[in-house]
Tab-separated table of C-alpha atoms in Angstrom:
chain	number	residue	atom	x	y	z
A	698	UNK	CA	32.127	12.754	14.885
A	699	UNK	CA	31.663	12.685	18.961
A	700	UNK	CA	33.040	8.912	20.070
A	701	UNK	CA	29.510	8.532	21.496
A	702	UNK	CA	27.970	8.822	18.205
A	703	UNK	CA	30.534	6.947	16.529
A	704	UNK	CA	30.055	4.166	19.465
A	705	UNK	CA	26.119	4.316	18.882
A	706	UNK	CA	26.167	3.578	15.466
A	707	UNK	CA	28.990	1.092	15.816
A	708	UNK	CA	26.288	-0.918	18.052
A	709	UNK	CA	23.637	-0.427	15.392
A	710	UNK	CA	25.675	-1.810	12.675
A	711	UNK	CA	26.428	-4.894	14.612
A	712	UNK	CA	23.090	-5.480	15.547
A	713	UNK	CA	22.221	-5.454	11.951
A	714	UNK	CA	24.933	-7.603	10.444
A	715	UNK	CA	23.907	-10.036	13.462
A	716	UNK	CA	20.355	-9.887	12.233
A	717	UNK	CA	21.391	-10.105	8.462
A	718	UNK	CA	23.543	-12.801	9.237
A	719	UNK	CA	20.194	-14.792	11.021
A	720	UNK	CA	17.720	-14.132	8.081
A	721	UNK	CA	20.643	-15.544	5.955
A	722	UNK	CA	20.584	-18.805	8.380
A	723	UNK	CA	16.695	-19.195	8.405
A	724	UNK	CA	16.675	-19.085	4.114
A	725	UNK	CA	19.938	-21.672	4.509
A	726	UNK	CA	17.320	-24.758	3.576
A	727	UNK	CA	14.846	-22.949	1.714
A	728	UNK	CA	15.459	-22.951	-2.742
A	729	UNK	CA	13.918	-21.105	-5.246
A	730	UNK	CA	12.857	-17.326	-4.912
A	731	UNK	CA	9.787	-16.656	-2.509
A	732	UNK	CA	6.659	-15.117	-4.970
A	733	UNK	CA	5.656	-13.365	-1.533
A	734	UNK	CA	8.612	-11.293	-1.112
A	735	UNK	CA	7.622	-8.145	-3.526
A	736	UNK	CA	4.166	-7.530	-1.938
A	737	UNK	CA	6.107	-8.037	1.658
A	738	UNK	CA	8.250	-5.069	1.170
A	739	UNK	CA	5.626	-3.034	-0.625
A	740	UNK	CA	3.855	-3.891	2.978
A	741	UNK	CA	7.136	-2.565	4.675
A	742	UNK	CA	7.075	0.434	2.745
A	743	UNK	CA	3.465	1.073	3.270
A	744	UNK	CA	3.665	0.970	7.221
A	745	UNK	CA	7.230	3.181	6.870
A	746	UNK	CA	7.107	6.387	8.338
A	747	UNK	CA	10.821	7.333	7.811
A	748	UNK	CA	13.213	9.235	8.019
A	749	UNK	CA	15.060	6.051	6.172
A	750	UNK	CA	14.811	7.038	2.003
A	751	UNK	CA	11.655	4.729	0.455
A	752	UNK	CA	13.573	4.110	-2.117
A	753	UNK	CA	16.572	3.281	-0.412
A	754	UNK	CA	15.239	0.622	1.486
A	755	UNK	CA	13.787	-0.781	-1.279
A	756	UNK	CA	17.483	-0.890	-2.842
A	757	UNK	CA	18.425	-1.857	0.471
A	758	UNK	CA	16.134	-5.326	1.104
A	759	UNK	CA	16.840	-6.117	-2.557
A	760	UNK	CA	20.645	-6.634	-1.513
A	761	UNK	CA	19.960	-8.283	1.730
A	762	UNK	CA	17.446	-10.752	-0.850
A	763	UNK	CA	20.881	-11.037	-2.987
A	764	UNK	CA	22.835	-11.594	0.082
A	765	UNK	CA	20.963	-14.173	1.686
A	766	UNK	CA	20.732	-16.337	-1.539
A	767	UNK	CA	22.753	-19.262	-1.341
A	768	UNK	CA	25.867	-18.597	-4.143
B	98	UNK	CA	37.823	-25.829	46.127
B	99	UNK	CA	38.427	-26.119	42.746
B	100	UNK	CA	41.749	-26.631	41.503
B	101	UNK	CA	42.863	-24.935	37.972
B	102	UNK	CA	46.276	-26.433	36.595
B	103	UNK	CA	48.117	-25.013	33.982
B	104	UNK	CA	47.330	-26.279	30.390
B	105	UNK	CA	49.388	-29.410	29.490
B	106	UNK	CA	50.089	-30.381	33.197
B	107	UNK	CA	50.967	-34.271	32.581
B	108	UNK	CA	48.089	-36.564	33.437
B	109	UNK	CA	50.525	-37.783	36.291
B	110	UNK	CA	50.894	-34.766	37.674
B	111	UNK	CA	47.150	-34.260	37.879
B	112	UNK	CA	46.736	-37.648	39.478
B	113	UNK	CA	49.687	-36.868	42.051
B	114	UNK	CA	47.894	-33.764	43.061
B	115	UNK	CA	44.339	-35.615	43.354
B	116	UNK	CA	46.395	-38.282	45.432
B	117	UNK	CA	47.644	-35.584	47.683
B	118	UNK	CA	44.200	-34.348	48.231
B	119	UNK	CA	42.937	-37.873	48.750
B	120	UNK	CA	45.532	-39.051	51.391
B	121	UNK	CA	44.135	-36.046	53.669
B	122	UNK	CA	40.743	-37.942	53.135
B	123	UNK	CA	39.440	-35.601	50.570
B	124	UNK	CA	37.063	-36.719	48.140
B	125	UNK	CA	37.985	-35.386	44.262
B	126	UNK	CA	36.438	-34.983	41.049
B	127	UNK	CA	38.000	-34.314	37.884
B	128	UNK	CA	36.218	-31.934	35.183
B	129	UNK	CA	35.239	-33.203	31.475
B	130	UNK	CA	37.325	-29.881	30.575
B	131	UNK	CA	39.578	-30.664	27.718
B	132	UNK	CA	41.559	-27.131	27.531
B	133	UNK	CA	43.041	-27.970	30.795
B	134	UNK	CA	43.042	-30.154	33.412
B	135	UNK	CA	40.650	-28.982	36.658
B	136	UNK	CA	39.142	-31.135	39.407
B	137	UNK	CA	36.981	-30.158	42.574
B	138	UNK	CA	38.008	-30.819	45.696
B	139	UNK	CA	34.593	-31.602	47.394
B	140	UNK	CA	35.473	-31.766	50.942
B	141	UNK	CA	36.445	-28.827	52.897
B	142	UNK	CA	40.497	-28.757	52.963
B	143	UNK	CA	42.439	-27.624	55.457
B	144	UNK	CA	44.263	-23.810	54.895
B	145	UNK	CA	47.661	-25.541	55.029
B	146	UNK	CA	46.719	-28.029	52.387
B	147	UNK	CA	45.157	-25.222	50.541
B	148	UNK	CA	48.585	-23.234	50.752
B	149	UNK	CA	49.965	-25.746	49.870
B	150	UNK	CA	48.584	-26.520	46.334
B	151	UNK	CA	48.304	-22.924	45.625
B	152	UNK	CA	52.480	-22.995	46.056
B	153	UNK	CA	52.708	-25.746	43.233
B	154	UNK	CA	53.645	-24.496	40.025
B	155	UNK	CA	51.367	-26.660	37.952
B	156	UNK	CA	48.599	-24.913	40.011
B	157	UNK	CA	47.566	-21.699	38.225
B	158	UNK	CA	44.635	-20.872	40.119
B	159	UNK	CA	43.076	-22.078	43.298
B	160	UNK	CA	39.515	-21.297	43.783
B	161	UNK	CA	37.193	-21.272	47.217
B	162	UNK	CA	33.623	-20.923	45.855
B	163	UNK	CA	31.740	-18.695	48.170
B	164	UNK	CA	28.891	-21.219	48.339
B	165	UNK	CA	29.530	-24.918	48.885
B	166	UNK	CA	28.547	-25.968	45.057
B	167	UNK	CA	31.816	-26.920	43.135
B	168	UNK	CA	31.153	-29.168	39.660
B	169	UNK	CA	28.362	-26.735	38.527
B	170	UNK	CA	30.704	-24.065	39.466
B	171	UNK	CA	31.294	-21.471	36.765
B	172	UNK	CA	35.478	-21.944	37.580
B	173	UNK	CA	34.844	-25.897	37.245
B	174	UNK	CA	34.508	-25.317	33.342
B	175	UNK	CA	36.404	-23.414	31.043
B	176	UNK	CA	33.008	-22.235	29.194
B	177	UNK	CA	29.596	-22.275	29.756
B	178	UNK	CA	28.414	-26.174	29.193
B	179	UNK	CA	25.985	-26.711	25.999
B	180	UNK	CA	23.505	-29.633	27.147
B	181	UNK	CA	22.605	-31.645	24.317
B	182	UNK	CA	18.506	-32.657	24.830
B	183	UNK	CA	18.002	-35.233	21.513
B	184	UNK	CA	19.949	-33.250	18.877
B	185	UNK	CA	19.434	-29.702	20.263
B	186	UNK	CA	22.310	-27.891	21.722
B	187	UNK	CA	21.032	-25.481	24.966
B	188	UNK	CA	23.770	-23.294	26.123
B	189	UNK	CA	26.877	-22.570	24.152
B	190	UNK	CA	25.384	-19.238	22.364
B	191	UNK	CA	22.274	-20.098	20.750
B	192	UNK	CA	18.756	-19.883	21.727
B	193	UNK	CA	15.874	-22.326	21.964
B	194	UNK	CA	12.351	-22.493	22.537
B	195	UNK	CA	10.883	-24.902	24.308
B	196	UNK	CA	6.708	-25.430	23.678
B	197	UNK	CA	4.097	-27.676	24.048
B	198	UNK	CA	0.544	-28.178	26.336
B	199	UNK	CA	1.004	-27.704	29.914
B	200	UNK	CA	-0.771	-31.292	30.414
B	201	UNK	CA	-1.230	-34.118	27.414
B	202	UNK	CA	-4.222	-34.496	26.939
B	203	UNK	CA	-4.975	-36.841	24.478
B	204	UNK	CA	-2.703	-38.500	21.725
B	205	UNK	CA	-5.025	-36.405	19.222
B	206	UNK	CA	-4.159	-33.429	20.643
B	207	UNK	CA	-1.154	-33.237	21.375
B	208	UNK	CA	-0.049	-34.158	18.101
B	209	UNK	CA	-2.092	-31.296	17.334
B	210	UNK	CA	0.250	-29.310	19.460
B	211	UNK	CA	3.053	-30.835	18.046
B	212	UNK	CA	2.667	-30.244	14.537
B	213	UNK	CA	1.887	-26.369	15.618
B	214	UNK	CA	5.087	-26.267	17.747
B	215	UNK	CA	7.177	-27.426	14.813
B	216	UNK	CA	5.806	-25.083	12.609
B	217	UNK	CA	6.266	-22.516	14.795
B	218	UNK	CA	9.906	-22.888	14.623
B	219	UNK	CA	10.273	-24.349	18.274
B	220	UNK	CA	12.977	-26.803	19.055
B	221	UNK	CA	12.079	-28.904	22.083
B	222	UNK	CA	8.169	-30.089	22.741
B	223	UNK	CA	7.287	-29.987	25.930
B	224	UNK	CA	4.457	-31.652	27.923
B	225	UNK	CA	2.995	-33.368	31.684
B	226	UNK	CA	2.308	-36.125	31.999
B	227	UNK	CA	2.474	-36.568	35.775
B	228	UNK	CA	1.308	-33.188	37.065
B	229	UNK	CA	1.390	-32.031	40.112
B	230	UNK	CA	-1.327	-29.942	40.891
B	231	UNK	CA	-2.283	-27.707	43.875
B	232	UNK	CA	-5.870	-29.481	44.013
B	233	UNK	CA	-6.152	-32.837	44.420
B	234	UNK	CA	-9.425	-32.290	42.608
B	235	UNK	CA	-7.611	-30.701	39.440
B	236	UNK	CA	-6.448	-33.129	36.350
B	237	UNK	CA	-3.539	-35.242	37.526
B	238	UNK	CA	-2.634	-36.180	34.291
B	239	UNK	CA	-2.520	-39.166	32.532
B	240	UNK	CA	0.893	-40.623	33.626
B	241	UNK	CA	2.940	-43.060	31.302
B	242	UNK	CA	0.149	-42.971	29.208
B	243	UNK	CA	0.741	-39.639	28.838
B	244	UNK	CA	4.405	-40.443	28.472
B	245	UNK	CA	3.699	-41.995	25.752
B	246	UNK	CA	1.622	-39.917	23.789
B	247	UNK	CA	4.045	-36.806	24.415
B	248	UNK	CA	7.436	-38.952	22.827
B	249	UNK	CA	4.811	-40.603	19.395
B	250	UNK	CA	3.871	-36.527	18.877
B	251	UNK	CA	7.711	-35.845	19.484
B	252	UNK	CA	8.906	-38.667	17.261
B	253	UNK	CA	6.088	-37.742	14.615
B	254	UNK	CA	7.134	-33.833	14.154
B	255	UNK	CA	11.303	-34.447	15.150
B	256	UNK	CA	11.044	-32.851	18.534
B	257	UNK	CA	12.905	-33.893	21.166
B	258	UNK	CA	10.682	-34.000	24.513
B	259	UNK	CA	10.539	-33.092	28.028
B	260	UNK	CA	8.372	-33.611	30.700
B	261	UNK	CA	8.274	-33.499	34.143
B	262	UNK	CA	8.909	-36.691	36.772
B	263	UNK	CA	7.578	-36.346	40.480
B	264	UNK	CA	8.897	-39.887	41.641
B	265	UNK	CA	11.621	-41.682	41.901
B	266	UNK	CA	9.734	-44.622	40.999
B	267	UNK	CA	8.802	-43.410	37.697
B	268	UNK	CA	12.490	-43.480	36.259
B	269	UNK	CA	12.508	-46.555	34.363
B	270	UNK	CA	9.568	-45.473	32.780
B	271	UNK	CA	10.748	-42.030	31.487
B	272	UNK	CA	14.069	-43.945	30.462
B	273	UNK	CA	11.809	-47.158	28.862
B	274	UNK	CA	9.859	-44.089	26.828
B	275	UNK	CA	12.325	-42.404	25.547
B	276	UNK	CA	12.312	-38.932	27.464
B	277	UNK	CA	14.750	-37.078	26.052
B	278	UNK	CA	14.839	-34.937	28.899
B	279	UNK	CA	13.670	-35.303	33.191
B	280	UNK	CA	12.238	-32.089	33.907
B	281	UNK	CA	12.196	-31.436	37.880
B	282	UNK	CA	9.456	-29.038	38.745
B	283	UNK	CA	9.451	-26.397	41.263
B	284	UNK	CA	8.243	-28.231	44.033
B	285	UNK	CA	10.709	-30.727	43.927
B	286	UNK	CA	13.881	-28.952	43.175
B	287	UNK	CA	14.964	-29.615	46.911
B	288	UNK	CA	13.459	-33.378	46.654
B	289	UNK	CA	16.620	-34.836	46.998
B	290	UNK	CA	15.518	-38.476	46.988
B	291	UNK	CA	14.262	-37.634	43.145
B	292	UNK	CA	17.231	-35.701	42.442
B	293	UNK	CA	19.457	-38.611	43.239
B	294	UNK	CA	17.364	-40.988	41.421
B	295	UNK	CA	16.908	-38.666	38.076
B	296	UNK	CA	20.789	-38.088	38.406
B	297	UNK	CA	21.212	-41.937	37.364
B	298	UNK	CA	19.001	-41.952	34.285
B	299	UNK	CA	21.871	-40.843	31.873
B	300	UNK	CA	19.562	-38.261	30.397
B	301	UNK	CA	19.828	-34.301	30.637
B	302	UNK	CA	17.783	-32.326	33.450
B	303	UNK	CA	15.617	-29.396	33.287
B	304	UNK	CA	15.869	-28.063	36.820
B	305	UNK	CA	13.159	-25.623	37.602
B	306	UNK	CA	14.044	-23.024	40.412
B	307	UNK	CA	11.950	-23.695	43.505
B	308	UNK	CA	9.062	-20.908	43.553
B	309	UNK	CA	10.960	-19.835	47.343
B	310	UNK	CA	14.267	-21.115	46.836
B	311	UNK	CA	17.476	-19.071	46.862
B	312	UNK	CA	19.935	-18.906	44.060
B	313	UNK	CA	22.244	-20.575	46.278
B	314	UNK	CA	19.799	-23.482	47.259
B	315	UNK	CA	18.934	-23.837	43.361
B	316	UNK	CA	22.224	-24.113	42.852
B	317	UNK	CA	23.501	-26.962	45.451
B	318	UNK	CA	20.254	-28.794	44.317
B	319	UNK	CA	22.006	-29.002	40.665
B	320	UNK	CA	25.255	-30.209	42.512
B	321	UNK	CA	23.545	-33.215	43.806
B	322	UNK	CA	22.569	-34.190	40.212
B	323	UNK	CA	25.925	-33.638	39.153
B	324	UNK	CA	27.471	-35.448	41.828
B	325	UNK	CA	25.427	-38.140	41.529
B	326	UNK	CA	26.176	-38.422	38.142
B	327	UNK	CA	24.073	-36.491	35.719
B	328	UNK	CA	26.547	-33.893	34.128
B	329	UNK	CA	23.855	-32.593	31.819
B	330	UNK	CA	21.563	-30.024	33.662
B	331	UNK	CA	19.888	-26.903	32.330
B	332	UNK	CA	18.965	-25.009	35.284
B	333	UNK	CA	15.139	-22.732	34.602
B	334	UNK	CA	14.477	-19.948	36.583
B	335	UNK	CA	10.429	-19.986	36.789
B	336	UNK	CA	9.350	-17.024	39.267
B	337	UNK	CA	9.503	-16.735	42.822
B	338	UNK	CA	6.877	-16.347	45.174
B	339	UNK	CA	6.773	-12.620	46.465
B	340	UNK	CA	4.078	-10.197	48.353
B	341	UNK	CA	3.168	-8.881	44.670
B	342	UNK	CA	-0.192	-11.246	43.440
B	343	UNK	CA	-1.004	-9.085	40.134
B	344	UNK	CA	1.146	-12.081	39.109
B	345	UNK	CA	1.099	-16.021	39.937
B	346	UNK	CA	4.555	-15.305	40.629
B	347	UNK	CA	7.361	-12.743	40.502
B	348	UNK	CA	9.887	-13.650	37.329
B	349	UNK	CA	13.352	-13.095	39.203
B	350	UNK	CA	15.393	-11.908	36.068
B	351	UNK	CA	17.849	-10.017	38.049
B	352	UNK	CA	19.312	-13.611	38.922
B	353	UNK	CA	20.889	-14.262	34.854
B	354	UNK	CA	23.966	-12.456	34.775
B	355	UNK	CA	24.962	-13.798	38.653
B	356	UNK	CA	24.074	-17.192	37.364
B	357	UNK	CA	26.549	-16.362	34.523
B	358	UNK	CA	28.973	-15.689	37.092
B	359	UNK	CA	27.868	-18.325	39.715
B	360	UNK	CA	27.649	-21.442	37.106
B	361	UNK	CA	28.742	-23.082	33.755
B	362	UNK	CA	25.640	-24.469	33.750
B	363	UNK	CA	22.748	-23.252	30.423
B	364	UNK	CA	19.826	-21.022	31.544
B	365	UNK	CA	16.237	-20.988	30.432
B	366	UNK	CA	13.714	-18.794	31.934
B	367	UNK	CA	10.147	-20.040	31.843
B	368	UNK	CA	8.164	-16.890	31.796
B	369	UNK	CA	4.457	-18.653	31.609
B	370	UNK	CA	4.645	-19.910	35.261
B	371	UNK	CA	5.689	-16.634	36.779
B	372	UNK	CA	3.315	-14.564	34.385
B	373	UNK	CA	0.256	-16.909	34.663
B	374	UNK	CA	-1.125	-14.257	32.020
B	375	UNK	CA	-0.699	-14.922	28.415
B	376	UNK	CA	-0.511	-11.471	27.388
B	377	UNK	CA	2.560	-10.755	28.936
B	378	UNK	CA	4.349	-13.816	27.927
B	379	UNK	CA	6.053	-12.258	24.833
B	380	UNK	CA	7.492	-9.040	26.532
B	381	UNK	CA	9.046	-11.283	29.338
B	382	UNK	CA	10.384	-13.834	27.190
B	383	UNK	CA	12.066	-11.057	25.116
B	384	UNK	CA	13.591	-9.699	28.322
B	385	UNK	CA	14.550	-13.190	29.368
B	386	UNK	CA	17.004	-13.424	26.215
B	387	UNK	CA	17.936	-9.670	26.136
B	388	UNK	CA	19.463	-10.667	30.277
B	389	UNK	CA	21.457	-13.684	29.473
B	390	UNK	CA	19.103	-16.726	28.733
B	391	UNK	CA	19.737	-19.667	26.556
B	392	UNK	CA	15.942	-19.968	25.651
B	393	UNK	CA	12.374	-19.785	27.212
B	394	UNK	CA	10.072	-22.587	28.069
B	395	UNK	CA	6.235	-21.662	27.049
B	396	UNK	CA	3.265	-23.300	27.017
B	397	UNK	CA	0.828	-23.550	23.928
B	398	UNK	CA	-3.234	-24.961	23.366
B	399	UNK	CA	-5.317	-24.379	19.924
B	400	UNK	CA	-7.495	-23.654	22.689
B	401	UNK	CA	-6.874	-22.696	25.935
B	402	UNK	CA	-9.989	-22.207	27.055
B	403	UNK	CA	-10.431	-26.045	27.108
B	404	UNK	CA	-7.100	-26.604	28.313
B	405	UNK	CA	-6.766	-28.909	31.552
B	406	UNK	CA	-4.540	-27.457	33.192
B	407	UNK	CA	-3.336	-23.372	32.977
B	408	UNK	CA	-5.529	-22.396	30.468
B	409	UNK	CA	-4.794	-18.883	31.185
B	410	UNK	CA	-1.258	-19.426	30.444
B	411	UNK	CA	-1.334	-20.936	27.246
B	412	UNK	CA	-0.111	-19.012	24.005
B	413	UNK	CA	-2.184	-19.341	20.720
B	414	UNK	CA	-0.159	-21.052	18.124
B	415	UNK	CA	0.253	-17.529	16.330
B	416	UNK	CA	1.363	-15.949	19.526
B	417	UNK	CA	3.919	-18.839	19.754
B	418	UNK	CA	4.939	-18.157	16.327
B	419	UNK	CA	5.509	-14.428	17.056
B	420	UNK	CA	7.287	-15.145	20.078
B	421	UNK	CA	9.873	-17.072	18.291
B	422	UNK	CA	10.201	-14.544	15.806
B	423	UNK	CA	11.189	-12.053	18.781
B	424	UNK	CA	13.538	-14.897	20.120
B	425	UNK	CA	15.222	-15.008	16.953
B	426	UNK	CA	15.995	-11.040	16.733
B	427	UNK	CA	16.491	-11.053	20.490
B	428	UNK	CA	19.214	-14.067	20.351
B	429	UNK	CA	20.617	-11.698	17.096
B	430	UNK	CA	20.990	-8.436	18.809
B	431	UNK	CA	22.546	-10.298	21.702
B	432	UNK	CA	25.641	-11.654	19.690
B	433	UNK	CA	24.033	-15.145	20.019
B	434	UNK	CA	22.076	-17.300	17.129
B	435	UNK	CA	18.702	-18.995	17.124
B	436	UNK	CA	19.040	-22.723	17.100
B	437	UNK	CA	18.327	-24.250	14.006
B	438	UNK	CA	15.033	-27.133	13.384
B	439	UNK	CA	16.341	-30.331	14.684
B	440	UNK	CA	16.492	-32.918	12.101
B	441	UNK	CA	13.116	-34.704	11.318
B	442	UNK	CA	14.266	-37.632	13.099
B	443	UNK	CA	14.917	-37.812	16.619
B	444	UNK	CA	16.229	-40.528	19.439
């Protein structure tokens, strides 16, 4: 892979765990699962127009919903 | 100059260097900096006496500031300062918003306001109470009364508060109400009579940027609250008057990373007053955090069209709730964090 490639998607990665990391810190005080969430990503999936796999970012938010779950 | 001394130089040694300094007749100050000792030499020092201390070995770095400011020097602290305003942290790698009505206007509504900047997500409510106002004519506000008002909405929601002061005189009554933070406005950033007296209040200043100052003059105003004994200044850059009039002013963002550079001091950018367009509020407050700022200062109204004082300005409280949205991805992206609530009580 070209090291400007490799540097882009270094950047992207970072941004995301940074922005993982804050959704994780806004649902710190909140308990309980949110009844809104399914129809939210249904509304992400509706306004996707790619190239990202449908159904992996369904697979994908319903990790970052595990992840940001307090243990 | 500033003076940087190696870490664990021996509080003696400090003191015989400051002594040194002193017996020339040079006035010192010594930095709250706890990772090693530093102190300012205020006066200007003669090159031997310069040499000199740059020769000792507990000296490890000898700084001349190009400009004459030395405590809110960025050398002056080993990292940027975080300001504490009531329980929220400005500076120090998180992000805050700061929101409320450009005037109070009432204890009704700006409760009202309030309750919607909470829910927004905002950390600091802001408000005027004494405003000062290009018209005579226009809405002057409603002075302590207002003061009073802003800090029961505050208190009600958990928001810390700031609002402006335009006197000297009016001190004791910011202090006797509570204010968790002086704001100093544009036109008197280089009111130095107020800057002395706000300096003494032994609460944290929001020091706008005069709308034709210089960086440097911004800057040395700042000093004279720190040397006259307020440590805790956040320093907002507010636009700058320029020949361009498709805005009320020109939002000088090219300033943040110098500042970065220049001072240790936090950095908010107040994008409403150089905008005086809604519209364009939310791009400019993203670009305020994507260059460097600690937060952005807005101004909110249920309904601006009734507002007292710029209307035109004023965010709808789902516009404010967007932009802090965008604040908390921008502070994300920038390896920083968005500041959490503040408690539900507050000072």
């Amino acid at each position: 892979m070209e090291p400007a490639l490799r540097h882009q998607l270094s950047a992207l990665d970072r941004a995301l765990l940074a922005l993982l990391n804050e959704r994780a810190r806004l649902l710190a005080g909140v308990a309980g699962d949110d009844p809104g969430r399914a129809p939210a990503v249904d509304d992400l999936l509706r306004r996707h127009a790619g190239p990202f796999e449908p159904a992996a970012i369904r697979a994908v938010f319903a990790a970052v919903d595990r992840g940001c779950r307090k243990p | 100059m500033i003076l940087r001394l190696r870490p664990g130089t021996p509080d003696a040694k400090v003191q015989a260097l400051r002594d040194r300094c002193e017996r020339e007749g040079l006035r010192t100050v010594l930095s709250p900096e706890s990772a090693r000792p530093v102190f300012a030499v205020v006066d200007k020092a003669p090159a031997a006496l310069a040499a000199e201390l740059r020769a000792d070995p507990s000296v490890e770095e000898l700084i001349q500031p190009q400009g004459d400011w030395r405590l809110v020097h960025r050398s002056f602290r080993e990292r940027p300062t975080t300001v504490k305003i009531g329980g929220v942290r400005v500076g120090g790698g998180e992000v805050v918003v700061i929101a409320g009505p450009c005037s109070v206007e009432g204890r009704e509504l700006v409760l009202e306001v309030a309750q919607l900047v909470r829910r927004a997500g905002a950390q600091l409510l802001r408000g005027g109470a004494f405003k000062p106002r290009t018209s005579p004519y226009s809405f002057q506000g409603f002075g302590v009364e207002g003061l009073r008002q802003l800090k029961d909405a505050g208190a009600a929601v958990g928001l810390p508060v700031v609002s402006e002061i335009m006197d000297a005189s009016n001190v004791p009554a910011f202090v006797d109400h509570a204010i968790d933070c002086l704001q100093i406005g544009a036109r008197n950033m280089q009111n130095f009579t107020l800057l002395k007296a706000v300096a003494t209040a032994g609460r944290p200043v929001l020091l706008k940027r005069g709308l034709a100052a210089t960086v440097e003059e911004w800057l040395y105003s700042a000093e004279y609250l720190a040397h006259y004994g307020c440590a805790d200044v956040v320093l907002c850059e507010r636009g700058i008057r320029t020949f361009e009039t498709a805005t009320r002013n020109t939002l000088d963002l090219t300033i943040l990373p110098l500042l970065r550079e220049w001072t240790h001091l936090p950095i908010l950018v107040d994008p409403a007053h150089a905008a005086g367009i809604a519209r364009i509020i939310p791009p400019l407050s993203r670009a305020a955090i994507a260059a460097g700022a600690d937060g952005v200062a807005v101004e909110v109204h249920p309904r601006p069209e009734e507002a007292r004082s710029d209307g035109p300005q004023a965010l709808l409280p789902a516009e404010l709730t967007a932009l802090v949205a965008d604040a908390r991805i921008m502070a994300a992206v920038t390896g920083r964090s968005f500041h959490p609530p503040p408690a539900a009580a507050c000072s």
